[in-house]
Short mmCIF file of C-alpha atoms and ligand atoms in Angstrom, two decimals:
data_model
loop_
_atom_site.label_atom_id
_atom_site.label_comp_id
_atom_site.label_asym_id
_atom_site.label_seq_id
_atom_site.Cartn_x
_atom_site.Cartn_y
_atom_site.Cartn_z
CA MET A 1 -28.07 -40.07 -52.95
CA THR A 2 -26.54 -42.96 -50.27
CA ASN A 3 -28.44 -44.48 -47.12
CA HIS A 4 -24.44 -45.27 -46.90
CA LYS A 5 -23.19 -44.89 -42.58
CA ILE A 6 -19.90 -43.37 -42.22
CA ILE A 7 -18.16 -42.62 -38.66
CA ILE A 8 -18.24 -38.76 -37.39
CA ALA A 9 -16.20 -37.87 -34.11
CA ILE A 10 -16.77 -34.83 -32.47
CA ASP A 11 -13.28 -33.67 -30.73
CA GLY A 12 -12.75 -30.49 -28.11
CA HIS A 13 -11.91 -29.12 -25.07
CA SER A 14 -14.16 -30.01 -22.10
CA SER A 15 -17.92 -28.64 -21.57
CA CYS A 16 -18.05 -26.79 -25.53
CA GLY A 17 -21.10 -29.39 -25.61
CA LYS A 18 -19.66 -31.57 -27.68
CA SER A 19 -21.84 -34.57 -26.62
CA THR A 20 -25.38 -32.40 -27.25
CA ILE A 21 -23.71 -32.20 -30.87
CA ALA A 22 -23.24 -35.63 -30.70
CA LYS A 23 -26.93 -36.93 -29.44
CA ALA A 24 -28.32 -34.57 -31.47
CA VAL A 25 -26.34 -35.50 -35.32
CA ALA A 26 -27.18 -38.86 -34.15
CA ALA A 27 -30.78 -38.80 -33.47
CA ARG A 28 -31.47 -37.13 -36.62
CA PHE A 29 -29.76 -39.52 -38.65
CA GLY A 30 -31.17 -42.83 -36.46
CA TYR A 31 -27.13 -43.93 -35.34
CA ILE A 32 -25.35 -44.55 -32.11
CA PHE A 33 -24.50 -41.72 -29.77
CA MET A 34 -21.55 -42.95 -28.06
CA ASP A 35 -19.43 -40.38 -25.37
CA SER A 36 -16.27 -41.27 -24.49
CA GLY A 37 -15.49 -39.98 -21.45
CA ALA A 38 -18.40 -41.25 -19.96
CA MET A 39 -15.89 -43.98 -19.60
CA TYR A 40 -13.12 -42.01 -18.21
CA ARG A 41 -14.78 -40.96 -16.27
CA ALA A 42 -15.91 -44.60 -15.48
CA VAL A 43 -12.27 -45.72 -14.38
CA THR A 44 -11.54 -42.62 -12.67
CA LEU A 45 -14.70 -43.58 -10.12
CA TYR A 46 -14.09 -47.19 -9.83
CA ALA A 47 -9.79 -45.50 -9.10
CA LEU A 48 -11.13 -43.72 -6.77
CA ARG A 49 -13.34 -45.85 -4.65
CA HIS A 50 -10.30 -48.02 -4.58
CA LYS A 51 -8.12 -45.10 -3.50
CA LEU A 52 -6.54 -46.03 -6.48
CA VAL A 53 -5.67 -41.82 -7.78
CA ALA A 54 -6.66 -39.04 -5.24
CA ASP A 55 -5.88 -35.45 -5.49
CA GLY A 56 -4.89 -35.97 -8.89
CA GLU A 57 -2.19 -38.27 -8.04
CA VAL A 58 -3.01 -42.08 -9.65
CA LYS A 59 -1.40 -44.88 -8.41
CA ARG A 60 -0.23 -45.74 -11.66
CA GLU A 61 0.89 -49.47 -11.81
CA GLU A 62 -1.91 -50.73 -9.66
CA LEU A 63 -4.66 -49.09 -11.37
CA ILE A 64 -3.00 -50.71 -14.55
CA ASN A 65 -3.56 -53.85 -12.41
CA ALA A 66 -6.62 -53.34 -11.88
CA LEU A 67 -7.63 -52.63 -15.11
CA PRO A 68 -9.04 -56.53 -16.69
CA GLN A 69 -11.81 -55.65 -13.34
CA ILE A 70 -13.15 -52.81 -14.43
CA LYS A 71 -16.02 -53.37 -17.60
CA ILE A 72 -17.81 -51.17 -18.90
CA GLU A 73 -20.55 -50.57 -20.63
CA ILE A 74 -22.73 -47.72 -21.56
CA ARG A 75 -26.59 -48.07 -22.61
CA TYR A 76 -27.94 -45.58 -25.15
CA TYR A 77 -31.56 -45.27 -25.36
CA PRO A 78 -31.77 -43.24 -28.45
CA GLU A 79 -36.06 -42.19 -27.92
CA ILE A 80 -35.25 -39.33 -25.07
CA GLN A 81 -31.19 -39.23 -26.25
CA LYS A 82 -30.11 -40.21 -22.74
CA SER A 83 -27.46 -42.49 -22.13
CA ASP A 84 -26.27 -44.90 -18.48
CA THR A 85 -23.09 -45.56 -17.67
CA PHE A 86 -22.53 -48.66 -15.96
CA LEU A 87 -19.16 -49.80 -13.84
CA ASN A 88 -19.63 -53.46 -13.31
CA GLY A 89 -22.92 -53.44 -13.27
CA GLU A 90 -23.59 -50.32 -11.40
CA ASN A 91 -25.31 -47.70 -12.82
CA VAL A 92 -23.23 -44.42 -12.16
CA GLU A 93 -24.81 -42.17 -14.59
CA GLN A 94 -25.21 -39.42 -11.85
CA GLU A 95 -21.45 -40.25 -10.50
CA ILE A 96 -19.60 -39.85 -12.89
CA ARG A 97 -21.15 -36.56 -13.48
CA GLN A 98 -19.86 -34.97 -10.07
CA LEU A 99 -17.14 -32.88 -9.23
CA PRO A 100 -14.45 -35.15 -7.36
CA VAL A 101 -15.22 -37.74 -10.90
CA SER A 102 -13.93 -34.26 -12.54
CA GLN A 103 -11.39 -33.40 -10.71
CA ASN A 104 -9.10 -36.83 -11.27
CA VAL A 105 -10.67 -37.84 -14.44
CA SER A 106 -7.51 -36.33 -16.64
CA PRO A 107 -4.92 -37.63 -14.76
CA VAL A 108 -6.09 -41.20 -15.50
CA ALA A 109 -6.96 -40.76 -18.85
CA THR A 110 -2.86 -39.78 -19.27
CA ILE A 111 -2.05 -43.32 -18.74
CA ALA A 112 -1.20 -45.91 -21.86
CA GLU A 113 -2.51 -48.06 -21.04
CA VAL A 114 -5.54 -47.25 -19.39
CA ARG A 115 -6.13 -45.25 -23.04
CA GLN A 116 -5.30 -48.77 -24.53
CA ALA A 117 -8.06 -50.29 -22.82
CA MET A 118 -11.22 -48.43 -23.35
CA VAL A 119 -10.00 -47.36 -27.49
CA LYS A 120 -10.21 -51.22 -27.86
CA LEU A 121 -14.19 -51.26 -26.89
CA GLN A 122 -13.92 -47.63 -28.62
CA ARG A 123 -13.73 -49.44 -32.23
CA LYS A 124 -15.25 -52.35 -31.45
CA LEU A 125 -18.86 -49.80 -31.10
CA GLY A 126 -17.68 -48.43 -34.16
CA GLU A 127 -17.33 -51.69 -35.91
CA ASN A 128 -20.53 -51.04 -38.05
CA LYS A 129 -19.94 -47.39 -38.60
CA GLY A 130 -23.41 -45.54 -37.75
CA ILE A 131 -21.69 -44.40 -35.17
CA VAL A 132 -21.13 -40.66 -34.24
CA MET A 133 -18.55 -40.60 -30.81
CA ASP A 134 -17.53 -37.41 -29.57
CA GLY A 135 -14.37 -36.46 -27.13
CA ARG A 136 -10.98 -35.99 -27.20
CA ASP A 137 -8.42 -38.55 -29.75
CA ILE A 138 -11.79 -39.76 -31.78
CA GLY A 139 -10.43 -38.14 -34.91
CA THR A 140 -6.86 -38.38 -34.43
CA VAL A 141 -6.47 -41.96 -32.78
CA VAL A 142 -9.78 -43.88 -32.38
CA PHE A 143 -10.93 -43.51 -36.02
CA PRO A 144 -8.19 -42.12 -37.80
CA GLU A 145 -10.33 -42.86 -40.96
CA ALA A 146 -14.12 -41.70 -40.24
CA GLU A 147 -15.74 -39.44 -42.82
CA LEU A 148 -16.20 -36.90 -40.92
CA LYS A 149 -14.78 -34.91 -38.08
CA PHE A 150 -15.07 -31.44 -36.33
CA PHE A 151 -13.24 -30.08 -33.94
CA VAL A 152 -15.33 -27.89 -30.96
CA THR A 153 -14.14 -25.64 -28.46
CA ALA A 154 -15.16 -21.81 -27.11
CA SER A 155 -13.39 -20.00 -24.42
CA ALA A 156 -13.15 -21.51 -21.17
CA GLU A 157 -14.62 -18.89 -19.03
CA ILE A 158 -18.67 -19.24 -21.63
CA ARG A 159 -17.71 -22.65 -21.57
CA ALA A 160 -17.30 -22.96 -17.16
CA LYS A 161 -20.47 -20.68 -17.40
CA ARG A 162 -22.18 -23.20 -19.58
CA ARG A 163 -21.45 -26.14 -16.80
CA PHE A 164 -21.65 -23.92 -13.87
CA ASP A 165 -25.61 -23.35 -15.09
CA GLU A 166 -25.94 -27.69 -16.62
CA LEU A 167 -24.64 -27.79 -12.67
CA THR A 168 -27.53 -25.48 -10.97
CA ALA A 169 -29.81 -25.99 -12.97
CA LYS A 170 -29.88 -29.87 -11.42
CA GLY A 171 -29.86 -27.90 -8.23
CA GLU A 172 -26.42 -28.75 -7.58
CA THR A 173 -24.45 -26.00 -5.03
CA VAL A 174 -21.18 -25.32 -7.41
CA SER A 175 -18.45 -22.51 -7.45
CA PHE A 176 -17.82 -21.04 -10.82
CA ALA A 177 -14.48 -20.37 -10.05
CA GLU A 178 -13.72 -24.10 -9.07
CA ILE A 179 -14.96 -25.15 -12.24
CA LEU A 180 -13.21 -22.62 -14.44
CA GLN A 181 -10.27 -23.26 -12.45
CA ASN A 182 -11.18 -27.38 -13.46
CA ILE A 183 -11.78 -26.94 -17.27
CA GLN A 184 -8.01 -24.70 -17.42
CA GLU A 185 -6.84 -27.52 -15.46
CA ARG A 186 -8.04 -30.14 -17.51
CA ASP A 187 -7.15 -28.24 -20.74
CA ARG A 188 -3.60 -27.86 -20.19
CA ILE A 189 -3.42 -32.18 -19.08
CA ASP A 190 -5.47 -33.73 -21.98
CA SER A 191 -3.61 -30.86 -24.49
CA THR A 192 -0.04 -31.28 -23.30
CA ARG A 193 -0.17 -34.88 -22.14
CA VAL A 194 1.60 -37.38 -24.47
CA ALA A 195 -0.32 -40.40 -24.88
CA SER A 196 -3.20 -39.66 -27.36
CA PRO A 197 -3.26 -35.68 -26.74
CA LEU A 198 -6.00 -33.35 -27.49
CA ARG A 199 -5.28 -31.94 -31.05
CA LYS A 200 -7.48 -30.89 -34.16
CA ALA A 201 -6.96 -33.88 -36.83
CA ASP A 202 -5.51 -31.89 -39.60
CA ASP A 203 -9.52 -33.45 -42.06
CA ALA A 204 -11.18 -32.00 -38.89
CA LEU A 205 -13.81 -29.27 -38.40
CA VAL A 206 -13.86 -26.45 -36.55
CA LEU A 207 -16.62 -25.60 -35.03
CA ASP A 208 -16.35 -22.19 -32.12
CA ASN A 209 -18.97 -22.46 -30.43
CA SER A 210 -18.94 -19.60 -28.41
CA ASN A 211 -21.29 -16.92 -29.61
CA LEU A 212 -23.96 -19.32 -31.00
CA THR A 213 -26.90 -20.57 -30.32
CA GLN A 214 -27.55 -24.15 -30.02
CA GLU A 215 -30.14 -24.24 -33.70
CA GLU A 216 -27.28 -22.69 -35.07
CA GLN A 217 -24.54 -25.04 -34.51
CA LEU A 218 -26.87 -28.20 -35.32
CA GLU A 219 -27.87 -26.38 -38.46
CA TRP A 220 -24.32 -25.61 -39.67
CA VAL A 221 -22.98 -29.29 -38.29
CA ILE A 222 -26.25 -31.31 -39.31
CA GLY A 223 -25.14 -29.29 -42.93
CA LYS A 224 -22.15 -30.92 -43.09
CA VAL A 225 -23.28 -34.75 -42.42
CA GLU A 226 -25.55 -34.11 -45.37
CA GLU A 227 -23.19 -32.83 -47.84
CA ARG A 228 -20.73 -35.18 -46.32
CA LEU A 229 -23.55 -38.46 -47.42
CA LYS A 230 -24.83 -36.94 -51.10
CA PHE A 231 -21.33 -38.19 -52.04
O1 CDP B 1 -17.99 -33.14 -20.21
P1 CDP B 1 -16.19 -32.78 -20.61
O2 CDP B 1 -16.37 -32.71 -22.09
O3 CDP B 1 -15.69 -32.26 -19.46
O4 CDP B 1 -15.80 -34.14 -20.57
P2 CDP B 1 -15.48 -35.37 -21.19
O5 CDP B 1 -15.58 -35.57 -22.66
O6 CDP B 1 -16.52 -36.61 -20.20
O7 CDP B 1 -13.92 -36.35 -20.56
C1 CDP B 1 -13.47 -36.47 -19.45
C2 CDP B 1 -12.32 -36.52 -19.14
O8 CDP B 1 -11.94 -37.64 -19.58
C3 CDP B 1 -11.85 -35.61 -20.23
O9 CDP B 1 -11.78 -33.54 -19.41
C4 CDP B 1 -10.49 -36.26 -20.85
O10 CDP B 1 -8.90 -35.69 -20.01
C5 CDP B 1 -10.59 -37.44 -20.86
N1 CDP B 1 -10.66 -38.00 -22.68
C6 CDP B 1 -9.86 -38.58 -23.23
O11 CDP B 1 -9.01 -38.64 -22.39
N2 CDP B 1 -10.06 -39.50 -24.31
C7 CDP B 1 -11.32 -38.83 -24.72
N3 CDP B 1 -11.73 -40.18 -25.53
C8 CDP B 1 -12.74 -38.30 -24.46
C9 CDP B 1 -12.57 -38.03 -23.30
#
């Protein structure tokens, strides 16, 4: 048995509960949690505010030129398993979860220069290991050497239902059809883009949680982490 720290990469489709798993694993092992999607969302919010993206059309060159002006910071509070995302010093955690950002984030995330800047930030956060990071390319591009990788998925309908319930519970009025359409569209863009497409790393463990409860999936994931920490 050791108390060495590892890097845990959790990739998968949108809205399949990666962040929930990642936070719970981080809490269990005293690791840092990092939601890489929040970074792409923050860049997208900047682009929306500066009219560099609208209806999924990105002003690519202008956004690339603006990258040095976009400072993103994520603060994680382990006691409450929550994090806040800051864009140039402003807390934008709420705003980056709303539909206008969700509808424009995948096109923004196809831009190789945007990805390079985010990956640089993500690698820095992983320098000391002891981190659980969730995203699309964590096991394939950001930390190909991660000691443990998961690839999480579930059917699009089930993911849309979960996202719908989550937003409704927060008091937001949303349409199920719109959410489902957004999930399917993001799956398509994320999987077919040229720069770091969403794909399972060869050495990732697959978790299809369509028919699992939160407790069941967490038990399975924690079992795998404990096994990995033994050697
Ligand atoms: O919360 P949800 O799973 O729906 O998405 P997210 O993790 O917040 O990521 C939002 C979007 O950012 C994704 O649909 C991807 O287009 C992009 N993303 C990415 O390209 N690479 C990552 N490592 C994380 C997110």
